Amino acid sequence: MKKNDAGDFSVLYVEPTDDRAELFPVIAEQKKPIVLMLAEQVQTFQRPDDFTVLKHIKRQYDLTIIFVIAHSAQQAQLASRNGFPAYQSMEGLVQAVKAGQFTRQRTLARSTVPLSPKQDMKAMGIANRNTLPLGSKGQPAGSAEPITGPTKSIQPSPLADIPFPIHEEVPTFAPTPQLTFNRETPRPLPPVRPQQRISQPLPARPQLQQQRISQPLPPVRPQISQPLPPIEPPLPQSPPPPVRPPRQHPRRMPAVFAVITMALILAIIGSFLVFSHSFQSIASQTAAPTSIGRLAFTSSGQLNESSSQGIADQVVLDVHNLPAPAAGKKYYAWLLGDKNQNDPTSIALGALNINNGSAHLFYAGDAQHSNLLLQSSRVLVTEEDATMPPLSPSVDMHNWRYYGEFSSTPIKAADNTKNYSYLDHLRHLLAADPTLDELELPGGLNVWLYNNTGKLVEWTTSMRETWQGTKDSEFIRRQTLRVLAYLDGTTYLYKDLPPKSPLLVNERLARVGLVNVAGPNQQPPSYMDHIEHHMSGLLEADNTSTALRKQINDLSTSLDNINFWLGKVRQDAQKIVKMDDNQLKQPGTLTLINDMIDNTNHAFAGQLDPSTNQMRQGVTWLHDNMQALASIDLTPIKPDSSGVVPQIVPGNIHPRAIVLNTAKR
């Protein structure tokens, strides 16, 4: 990322390697209108939810954000749909500013500007809640994550000398409806209240904390020096005996000893060299292979509520320290199906273009955005003919160079009664879960937790607007019933609803609740408990590295945060549904609604802990970082004389063979 603050604009040049976690905190701290220039093949703004979070930041910090996108019409369309002006070049933006285009459009859109906390809502004459924005601005700047790295400086942009009002709104465009899982109402942006409420500290996870107990050292005893004995006078000495001349020995014996000693020394040195060579040979055979790169599954976000498409439908491969291929050869990357398939499949990812030993490959998936994690679990790099790209991996394993896989071996754990493997747990989270498939909820646990928590944000925010405008008690009650339906799930909703209450949500989408309401044996399990179960299964796998264990533990901590906040939302909703119409119009109802909005926002977007100045992460962070678990390390492989390739697991080399029945097509 490169940054230029010259003039009245903050110009941020977004490079292909910049990710959302680094870019968005930089955007949040800007005080000037922001111009985001997207480089070619930039990955940060490929998904609709990137723009959703950016809209949340824009409203939260009262920012002006403009895009300059020269290489992707799809990204420009996404930006426009989400209310961000998009230009093909800096020159086009300069001409628009000079022509006063922004000022005129801002004047027309002034009626949709969110009110500041000090303005009177009644003064606006609210008549229709659908014409008002869902969130309000004024969020303290401390709620964003701290900047994790320095920014570079670039040359001043053409906008440096053009005056532009900083405190006015950017032109807003009517967004095209995005595809959501529940089509009852449009999906809102995550709102942020003007006054940040600090929730109680979350309970610590005892299993993730280790306490060091230092043992006191034993006291050091002082050393007491003993007094020296008194010096006695010397006794008189007798005269020395006469000196005898030394006896002459033959010199043959020292020569024999020297020869024997030298022979022993040479034997010891030789034995040491032989042992050292043997030890190095054994060590070279048992040492863990060195990773040369990683393949990661990513999502395009082209979701469909009736299938798993748009999830893990793309892959990114980065390798390094590769030797140049032989003359007339090229490296080719492949995704391979599971080893236990009767007819193993392969997906050609493309050729690797080596530059100084490194290569980057992006595979955009097929036209249907099929979930690749459902179809494949291994990656292979072969070295084959450069003039005629192969249609499938070579059956000659001597052409195989690098390989990696998700472990499909059942995990040896007492509670693993269904013999799940690492691959099974990962697929339940990110691709397909058998329990959800039976309930007609395809796509895995991660996406449904993200989608349903987002719906809570929409419903709770609309309650506050209506109460402040018209105090429509029936609307407040209906939205609260929808919130409880998603929190409890339709199986256990009767616990919280008054008798004969209607079901106001899509029954299929609410079949699984977000939180546990019936104890440890709840069936179907809540999304929170179900995700925790499979992440615990990943920790039980033998090949889970230290870095991966820390990553999973961080995800579990965020689950605790989310579960805590959603529990608070449920408590407030239970109080509201028990109120009559007169009670719902009292000021105490607004306090409950505000608490629900705060805790729902925290569950979805996280909260800054004022005591530690650290973010307590929510569903948005959990969704993105759980996706990062779907990555495979590649290691070098070398077939033996028969062409059999040893199976490689991170940290170990097993003598078992990898067998592929891939036939040339």
XYZ file of C-alpha atoms in Angstrom:
665
model
C 0.000 0.000 0.000
C 1.239 3.449 -0.920
C -0.115 6.672 0.524
C -0.041 10.334 -0.417
C -1.510 13.048 1.824
C -0.545 16.044 -0.310
C -3.290 18.584 -0.882
C -6.908 18.126 0.142
C -7.067 14.367 -0.600
C -5.593 11.222 0.936
C -4.710 9.000 -2.023
C -4.186 5.308 -1.157
C -2.764 3.058 -3.866
C -4.002 -0.484 -3.098
C -1.554 -3.125 -4.316
C -2.345 -6.807 -5.096
C -0.679 -8.001 -1.870
C -2.615 -5.651 0.451
C -5.229 -7.367 2.582
C -8.283 -5.996 4.334
C -6.814 -6.220 7.830
C -4.020 -3.773 6.902
C -5.941 -1.451 4.585
C -9.152 -0.723 6.512
C -7.469 0.611 9.700
C -5.483 3.037 7.520
C -8.703 4.192 5.849
C -10.412 4.661 9.219
C -7.806 7.109 10.508
C -7.878 9.467 7.506
C -9.158 13.001 8.035
C -9.395 14.030 4.376
C -11.498 12.724 1.473
C -10.010 9.374 0.417
C -9.243 8.249 -3.125
C -8.664 4.480 -3.407
C -6.684 3.586 -6.537
C -6.884 -0.167 -7.179
C -3.973 -1.867 -8.916
C -4.513 -4.617 -11.453
C -5.408 -8.034 -9.916
C -5.942 -6.530 -6.467
C -7.760 -9.024 -4.258
C -9.056 -6.814 -1.449
C -12.235 -5.565 -3.188
C -13.245 -8.716 -5.065
C -16.087 -9.685 -2.704
C -19.305 -7.806 -1.921
C -18.689 -8.030 1.824
C -15.483 -5.988 1.396
C -17.653 -3.075 0.291
C -20.169 -3.810 3.072
C -17.488 -3.418 5.744
C -16.121 -0.335 3.977
C -19.583 1.264 4.067
C -19.693 0.537 7.764
C -16.324 2.304 8.235
C -17.447 5.218 6.051
C -20.533 5.892 8.178
C -18.778 5.164 11.450
C -15.996 7.708 10.863
C -17.888 10.119 8.557
C -15.514 9.581 5.637
C -15.589 10.534 1.976
C -14.389 7.605 -0.173
C -13.932 7.587 -3.970
C -12.597 4.730 -6.157
C -10.340 4.890 -9.202
C -10.557 1.487 -10.931
C -8.965 1.214 -14.351
C -8.677 -2.548 -14.843
C -11.899 -4.186 -13.601
C -15.416 -3.301 -14.657
C -16.776 -5.805 -12.111
C -15.077 -4.026 -9.203
C -16.269 -0.650 -10.475
C -19.819 -2.007 -10.656
C -19.608 -3.352 -7.092
C -18.341 0.016 -5.874
C -21.182 1.898 -7.581
C -23.795 -0.526 -6.278
C -22.606 0.120 -2.748
C -22.760 3.908 -3.101
C -19.101 4.656 -3.866
C -18.265 6.844 -6.905
C -15.930 4.961 -9.262
C -13.817 6.444 -12.088
C -11.633 4.778 -14.699
C -8.758 7.216 -14.231
C -7.500 10.048 -12.071
C -8.103 12.421 -14.975
C -11.800 11.544 -14.977
C -12.000 12.207 -11.247
C -10.214 15.535 -11.624
C -12.628 16.660 -14.347
C -15.616 15.648 -12.192
C -14.309 17.655 -9.236
C -13.567 20.697 -11.382
C -17.038 20.533 -12.896
C -18.595 20.668 -9.439
C -20.332 17.348 -10.004
C -19.938 16.215 -6.401
C -21.353 19.408 -4.888
C -24.564 19.187 -6.900
C -25.100 15.517 -6.115
C -24.409 16.013 -2.438
C -27.071 18.717 -2.316
C -29.614 16.350 -3.839
C -28.708 13.540 -1.435
C -28.649 15.746 1.667
C -31.952 14.323 2.956
C -30.321 10.904 3.445
C -27.414 12.143 5.549
C -27.405 10.413 8.972
C -28.087 12.692 11.945
C -25.345 13.456 14.396
C -25.909 12.429 18.027
C -26.764 15.987 19.065
C -29.453 16.578 16.446
C -33.116 16.172 17.276
C -34.654 13.233 15.456
C -38.141 14.695 15.732
C -37.122 17.847 13.910
C -36.756 15.849 10.686
C -40.392 14.809 10.597
C -39.740 11.110 10.176
C -42.639 9.540 8.321
C -41.199 6.500 6.556
C -38.432 4.500 8.198
C -37.361 2.963 4.890
C -35.997 6.290 3.666
C -33.533 6.654 6.532
C -30.048 5.164 6.816
C -29.740 2.281 9.245
C -26.688 3.473 11.138
C -25.538 6.687 12.744
C -22.171 8.254 12.780
C -20.131 9.455 15.659
C -18.404 6.221 16.658
C -15.211 6.866 18.606
C -12.155 6.284 16.522
C -10.852 3.748 18.978
C -13.080 0.978 17.643
C -10.911 0.270 14.652
C -7.916 -2.045 14.738
C -4.502 -0.456 15.049
C -2.380 -0.071 11.959
C -0.102 -3.055 11.660
C 2.585 -1.712 9.366
C 4.119 1.430 7.866
C 2.936 2.983 4.631
C 5.028 4.128 1.732
C 4.973 7.505 0.090
C 4.164 8.180 -3.562
C 4.290 11.211 -5.775
C 1.584 13.878 -5.333
C -1.568 13.066 -7.252
C -3.327 15.374 -9.743
C -5.924 16.062 -7.046
C -3.433 17.776 -4.738
C -4.277 21.302 -5.873
C -8.041 20.925 -6.269
C -10.096 22.188 -3.301
C -12.710 19.756 -2.087
C -15.052 20.152 0.908
C -14.032 17.626 3.528
C -17.078 17.536 5.792
C -19.750 16.926 3.145
C -21.084 13.578 2.054
C -19.939 11.780 -1.079
C -22.558 11.292 -3.785
C -24.752 8.328 -3.012
C -26.096 5.940 -5.623
C -29.026 3.581 -5.246
C -27.387 0.212 -4.577
C -28.457 -2.793 -6.596
C -29.949 -5.445 -4.273
C -27.339 -8.013 -3.342
C -28.055 -11.732 -3.149
C -28.826 -12.681 0.429
C -29.966 -15.876 2.063
C -33.187 -14.359 3.429
C -34.997 -12.246 0.882
C -37.556 -10.721 3.223
C -35.804 -7.404 3.634
C -32.633 -5.852 2.184
C -29.436 -6.552 4.111
C -28.346 -3.504 6.162
C -24.957 -2.217 6.958
C -23.639 -2.959 10.428
C -24.670 0.139 12.451
C -22.607 1.753 15.145
C -24.157 3.837 17.886
C -22.815 7.259 18.737
C -22.159 6.274 22.331
C -20.017 3.188 22.757
C -21.211 0.972 25.545
C -18.616 -1.136 27.249
C -19.788 -4.627 28.008
C -18.623 -6.610 30.975
C -15.281 -8.362 30.622
C -15.595 -11.743 29.016
C -14.786 -14.836 31.030
C -11.303 -16.063 30.341
C -10.758 -19.427 28.675
C -8.892 -21.496 31.261
C -7.723 -24.043 28.743
C -6.018 -21.394 26.638
C -4.181 -19.693 29.498
C -1.053 -20.980 31.149
C 0.128 -19.582 34.397
C 3.748 -19.778 35.306
C 4.513 -20.508 38.949
C 8.007 -19.579 39.830
C 9.635 -21.675 42.566
C 11.672 -19.754 45.141
C 15.375 -20.489 45.074
C 16.892 -22.002 48.225
C 18.776 -19.519 50.397
C 22.445 -19.234 49.706
C 24.543 -20.171 52.669
C 27.531 -17.933 53.246
C 30.874 -19.635 53.045
C 32.890 -19.459 56.255
C 36.586 -19.486 55.716
C 38.595 -21.746 58.051
C 41.510 -20.185 59.961
C 44.956 -21.147 58.731
C 47.082 -23.303 61.028
C 49.965 -21.552 62.801
C 53.293 -21.552 61.038
C 55.774 -23.829 62.752
C 59.513 -23.263 62.571
C 61.328 -25.571 60.114
C 63.009 -28.656 61.527
C 66.735 -29.139 61.075
C 67.449 -31.055 57.866
C 69.900 -33.918 57.488
C 72.502 -33.766 54.752
C 71.216 -35.023 51.378
C 72.159 -38.550 50.240
C 74.751 -38.951 47.554
C 73.441 -38.568 44.014
C 73.553 -41.689 41.876
C 73.845 -41.444 38.115
C 70.551 -42.371 36.300
C 70.268 -45.847 34.858
C 70.318 -45.962 31.091
C 67.224 -47.726 29.528
C 67.078 -48.903 25.938
C 65.225 -46.478 23.626
C 63.292 -49.245 21.817
C 60.278 -49.202 24.238
C 59.279 -45.478 23.831
C 59.171 -45.971 20.050
C 56.771 -48.923 20.398
C 54.515 -46.915 22.707
C 54.477 -44.010 20.246
C 53.431 -46.258 17.383
C 50.627 -47.826 19.430
C 49.394 -44.424 20.620
C 49.345 -43.044 17.070
C 47.411 -46.080 15.835
C 44.807 -45.657 18.565
C 44.399 -41.962 17.739
C 43.921 -42.712 14.037
C 41.379 -45.434 14.830
C 39.357 -43.089 17.053
C 39.366 -40.348 14.409
C 38.316 -42.785 11.710
C 35.501 -44.191 13.842
C 34.282 -40.659 14.591
C 34.233 -39.754 10.904
C 32.347 -42.914 9.976
C 29.813 -42.357 12.784
C 29.374 -38.700 11.837
C 28.767 -39.594 8.187
C 26.258 -42.293 9.170
C 24.464 -39.927 11.571
C 24.180 -37.252 8.898
C 22.851 -39.823 6.440
C 20.199 -40.990 8.911
C 19.291 -37.406 9.801
C 18.896 -36.486 6.142
C 16.460 -39.374 5.713
C 14.305 -38.520 8.759
C 14.392 -34.690 8.708
C 11.125 -32.944 7.956
C 10.806 -31.693 4.369
C 11.085 -27.964 3.847
C 7.993 -26.165 2.576
C 8.470 -24.365 -0.732
C 5.109 -22.596 -0.719
C 1.424 -22.778 0.056
C -1.903 -23.159 -1.723
C -4.884 -21.373 -0.128
C -8.589 -21.740 -0.921
C -10.428 -18.411 -1.172
C -14.039 -17.398 -1.818
C -15.435 -15.139 -4.526
C -18.551 -14.326 -2.500
C -20.899 -15.235 -5.387
C -23.198 -17.021 -2.943
C -26.358 -18.998 -3.507
C -28.507 -19.984 -0.533
C -29.437 -23.271 -2.254
C -25.890 -24.531 -2.884
C -22.302 -24.231 -1.688
C -21.198 -22.197 -4.694
C -19.127 -19.077 -4.139
C -17.393 -20.631 -1.088
C -13.795 -21.896 -1.450
C -14.293 -21.625 -5.218
C -10.880 -20.066 -5.967
C -7.280 -20.876 -5.065
C -4.069 -18.870 -4.741
C -0.685 -20.613 -5.027
C 2.578 -18.948 -3.951
C 5.907 -20.807 -4.179
C 9.519 -19.753 -3.658
C 13.095 -21.066 -3.883
C 12.245 -23.137 -6.955
C 15.076 -24.260 -9.256
C 14.644 -23.428 -12.903
C 12.920 -26.250 -14.822
C 14.945 -28.286 -17.288
C 15.286 -27.084 -20.862
C 11.992 -27.467 -22.717
C 10.106 -28.088 -19.465
C 7.652 -26.140 -17.304
C 6.120 -26.508 -13.876
C 2.361 -27.232 -13.820
C 0.065 -27.079 -10.781
C -2.882 -29.428 -10.180
C -5.648 -29.909 -7.652
C -6.244 -33.615 -6.976
C -9.269 -35.398 -5.584
C -9.301 -37.509 -2.434
C -7.039 -40.567 -2.328
C -9.907 -42.935 -1.557
C -11.874 -41.977 -4.676
C -12.527 -44.764 -7.142
C -11.950 -42.399 -10.037
C -9.577 -39.664 -8.801
C -10.072 -36.338 -10.523
C -7.640 -33.546 -11.255
C -8.124 -29.838 -11.942
C -5.488 -28.024 -13.996
C -4.552 -24.773 -12.251
C -2.078 -23.684 -14.940
C 1.639 -23.285 -15.554
C 3.944 -21.607 -13.049
C 5.891 -18.665 -14.441
C 9.123 -18.679 -12.447
C 10.732 -15.310 -11.646
C 13.874 -15.439 -9.504
C 12.784 -18.767 -8.091
C 9.272 -17.586 -7.111
C 5.849 -17.877 -8.730
C 2.315 -16.663 -8.015
C -0.760 -18.341 -9.498
C -4.418 -17.366 -9.110
C -7.132 -19.765 -10.244
C -10.548 -18.099 -10.545
C -12.541 -21.340 -10.574
C -15.257 -22.351 -13.012
C -18.249 -20.407 -14.288
C -20.539 -22.029 -11.705
C -18.298 -20.950 -8.790
C -18.164 -24.580 -7.617
C -16.788 -25.290 -4.154
C -13.316 -26.685 -4.870
C -12.826 -27.914 -1.305
C -15.667 -30.387 -1.841
C -13.931 -31.834 -4.895
C -10.249 -31.825 -3.965
C -7.935 -32.213 -1.000
C -4.441 -32.389 -2.531
C -2.128 -30.262 -4.659
C 0.633 -31.428 -6.991
C 3.309 -29.667 -9.045
C 4.774 -31.569 -11.990
C 7.580 -30.779 -14.455
C 6.456 -31.541 -17.990
C 6.695 -30.500 -21.636
C 6.557 -26.722 -22.105
C 5.427 -26.795 -25.747
C 2.296 -28.894 -25.228
C 0.543 -28.297 -21.873
C -0.752 -31.597 -20.462
C -4.452 -32.217 -19.845
C -3.816 -34.213 -16.662
C -0.837 -34.882 -14.369
C 1.808 -37.225 -15.695
C 1.332 -40.875 -14.703
C 5.110 -41.120 -14.521
C 5.780 -40.114 -10.924
C 9.391 -39.270 -11.806
C 7.893 -36.037 -13.194
C 6.380 -35.121 -9.833
C 8.208 -32.370 -7.969
C 6.112 -30.924 -5.093
C 3.089 -32.204 -3.227
C 0.764 -31.357 -0.317
C -2.516 -32.621 1.115
C -5.099 -32.305 3.874
C -4.803 -35.329 6.112
C -7.621 -37.846 5.552
C -6.462 -40.222 8.302
C -9.023 -40.596 11.131
C -7.925 -38.692 14.231
C -7.055 -40.889 17.206
C -9.098 -39.312 19.985
C -11.465 -40.794 22.543
C -14.326 -38.473 21.595
C -13.899 -38.993 17.833
C -16.641 -41.609 17.626
C -17.345 -40.873 13.949
C -13.682 -41.258 12.892
C -13.439 -37.767 11.474
C -10.170 -36.691 9.874
C -8.651 -33.223 9.629
C -10.161 -32.962 6.141
C -13.623 -33.924 7.459
C -13.610 -31.221 10.143
C -12.434 -28.621 7.616
C -15.141 -29.476 5.105
C -17.877 -29.334 7.745
C -16.782 -25.783 8.519
C -16.219 -24.464 5.001
C -17.918 -26.680 2.414
C -20.704 -29.001 3.597
C -21.863 -30.370 6.937
C -24.005 -33.551 7.026
C -26.335 -32.170 9.700
C -26.917 -28.965 7.737
C -27.334 -30.897 4.474
C -30.194 -32.880 6.038
C -31.839 -29.564 6.950
C -31.354 -28.218 3.394
C -28.678 -25.739 4.490
C -25.716 -26.280 2.118
C -22.364 -24.537 2.291
C -20.920 -25.362 5.714
C -21.199 -23.815 9.154
C -19.064 -20.706 8.623
C -21.219 -19.020 5.990
C -24.503 -19.589 7.878
C -23.138 -18.111 11.093
C -22.016 -15.046 9.118
C -25.289 -14.635 7.240
C -27.673 -15.113 10.179
C -25.753 -12.796 12.497
C -25.908 -10.134 9.802
C -29.694 -10.437 9.698
C -29.803 -9.650 13.427
C -27.970 -6.394 12.704
C -30.652 -5.447 10.188
C -33.627 -6.212 12.413
C -32.337 -4.610 15.613
C -31.279 -1.389 13.870
C -34.687 -0.890 12.258
C -36.322 -1.193 15.697
C -34.591 1.911 17.040
C -35.500 4.024 14.017
C -39.154 3.070 14.261
C -39.403 3.584 18.014
C -37.851 7.045 17.770
C -40.097 7.956 14.846
C -43.543 6.469 15.435
C -43.251 4.156 18.479
C -44.973 1.449 16.434
C -45.221 -1.254 19.104
C -46.378 -3.944 16.648
C -43.322 -3.418 14.473
C -41.016 -3.569 17.515
C -42.634 -6.847 18.555
C -42.372 -8.377 15.055
C -38.685 -7.563 14.691
C -37.968 -8.950 18.155
C -39.698 -12.216 17.236
C -37.493 -12.456 14.137
C -34.379 -11.943 16.255
C -35.431 -14.709 18.667
C -36.223 -17.068 15.771
C -32.632 -16.852 14.506
C -31.115 -17.016 17.999
C -33.159 -20.031 19.199
C -33.872 -21.885 15.963
C -37.369 -23.022 15.040
C -37.054 -26.230 17.098
C -36.700 -24.329 20.385
C -38.408 -21.040 19.555
C -41.496 -22.020 21.548
C -39.459 -21.441 24.734
C -39.479 -17.672 24.173
C -42.550 -16.885 22.052
C -45.975 -16.086 23.466
C -48.720 -18.632 22.598
C -50.005 -18.577 19.010
C -47.171 -16.295 17.860
C -46.632 -16.405 14.072
C -43.330 -17.444 12.520
C -42.161 -14.325 10.691
C -39.009 -15.715 9.059
C -38.205 -18.323 6.423
C -38.594 -21.594 8.316
C -35.756 -23.339 6.468
C -33.230 -20.584 7.151
C -34.041 -20.586 10.883
C -33.910 -24.351 11.487
C -30.600 -24.035 13.345
C -30.197 -21.483 16.132
C -27.173 -19.296 16.664
C -26.830 -20.020 20.401
C -27.471 -23.011 22.649
C -30.806 -22.795 24.489
C -31.436 -26.441 25.504
C -28.219 -27.700 27.103
C -25.277 -29.807 25.892
C -27.472 -32.401 24.132
C -29.343 -29.898 21.966
C -30.237 -31.328 18.554
C -29.601 -29.914 16.093
C -26.673 -28.208 17.824
C -26.414 -24.441 17.601
C -24.004 -22.885 15.130
C -21.765 -21.735 17.981
C -21.467 -25.194 19.585
C -21.169 -26.977 16.255
C -18.290 -24.771 15.067
C -16.520 -25.133 18.416
C -16.777 -28.935 18.124
C -15.085 -29.067 14.739
C -12.362 -26.596 15.674
C -11.574 -28.747 18.716
C -11.314 -31.675 16.302
C -8.713 -29.800 14.248
C -6.643 -29.331 17.410
C -6.680 -33.083 18.059
C -5.052 -33.898 14.705
C -1.464 -35.158 14.935
C -0.163 -32.922 12.159
C -1.486 -29.637 13.596
C 1.479 -27.268 13.795
C 2.152 -24.826 16.615
C 1.225 -21.851 14.423
C -2.023 -23.529 13.366
C -2.892 -24.344 16.982
C -2.523 -20.685 17.921
C -4.706 -19.694 14.990
C -7.455 -22.122 16.033
C -7.230 -20.986 19.658
C -7.717 -17.380 18.524
C -10.812 -18.467 16.595
C -12.151 -20.185 19.713
C -11.615 -16.996 21.713
C -13.634 -15.017 19.173
C -16.402 -17.627 19.457
C -16.547 -16.965 23.186
C -16.883 -13.239 22.482
C -19.710 -13.786 19.984
C -21.537 -16.217 22.241
C -21.388 -13.735 25.128
C -22.777 -10.831 23.073
C -25.543 -12.886 21.422
C -26.591 -14.141 24.856
C -27.087 -10.516 25.920
C -29.189 -9.851 22.801
C -31.421 -12.826 23.651
C -31.940 -11.624 27.223
C -33.117 -8.196 26.021
C -35.366 -9.740 23.355
C -37.002 -12.002 25.934
C -37.933 -8.918 27.981
C -39.405 -7.042 25.003
C -41.716 -9.862 23.840
C -43.326 -9.954 27.293
C -44.291 -6.236 27.190
C -47.702 -4.927 26.224
C -48.247 -2.011 23.844
C -48.174 0.625 26.582
C -44.913 -0.699 28.058
C -43.280 -0.805 24.634
C -43.800 2.957 24.294
C -41.995 3.758 27.559
C -38.381 5.105 27.558
C -37.105 1.856 29.079
C -37.880 0.083 25.807
C -35.433 2.316 23.949
C -32.743 1.366 26.473
C -33.322 -2.332 25.739
C -33.302 -1.673 21.998
C -30.021 0.249 22.263
C -28.465 -2.604 24.225
C -29.595 -5.088 21.577
C -28.072 -2.959 18.827
C -24.789 -2.563 20.706
C -24.385 -6.264 21.438
C -25.456 -7.281 17.930
C -22.900 -4.904 16.417
C -20.213 -6.253 18.733
C -21.078 -9.837 17.808
C -20.867 -9.023 14.104
C -17.992 -6.520 13.886
C -16.151 -6.867 17.232
C -15.434 -4.372 20.002
C -12.358 -2.513 21.211
C -11.552 -3.492 24.792
C -10.709 -0.200 26.566
C -8.793 -1.982 29.337
C -6.296 -3.634 26.950
C -6.735 -1.522 23.780
C -7.150 -4.810 21.899
C -9.999 -5.869 19.614
C -12.412 -8.530 20.781
C -13.124 -10.080 17.421
C -16.599 -10.808 16.074
C -18.205 -12.826 13.281
C -16.669 -10.816 10.428
C -13.135 -11.551 11.640
C -14.041 -15.149 12.447
C -15.510 -15.689 8.971
C -12.389 -14.471 7.164
C -9.846 -16.203 9.407
C -11.686 -19.515 9.457
C -11.425 -19.462 5.660
C -7.640 -19.163 6.084
C -7.548 -22.637 7.666
C -8.046 -24.096 4.180
C -4.392 -23.928 3.096
C -1.875 -26.642 2.144
C 1.913 -26.507 2.414
C 3.880 -27.925 -0.514
C 7.070 -29.939 0.077
C 9.588 -31.499 -2.342
C 9.091 -35.151 -3.236
C 11.416 -37.604 -4.928
C 10.189 -40.970 -6.238
C 12.327 -44.046 -5.743
C 13.544 -46.174 -8.613
C 10.125 -47.827 -8.975
C 8.320 -44.482 -9.207
C 6.621 -44.804 -5.810
C 6.323 -41.474 -3.991
C 6.373 -41.501 -0.162
C 3.406 -39.875 1.548
C 4.514 -36.611 3.147
C 2.859 -35.251 6.260
C 4.144 -31.985 7.809
C 6.937 -32.886 10.214
C 7.195 -36.553 9.199
C 7.993 -38.868 6.317
C 5.933 -42.026 6.189
C 6.874 -45.037 4.081
C 3.333 -45.434 2.782
C 2.920 -44.852 -0.929
C 0.706 -42.367 -2.731
C -1.224 -44.148 -5.462
C -2.933 -42.180 -8.213
C -4.901 -43.820 -10.994
C -4.824 -40.733 -13.192
C -5.005 -41.734 -16.812
C -4.164 -39.457 -19.699
C -7.209 -38.044 -21.398
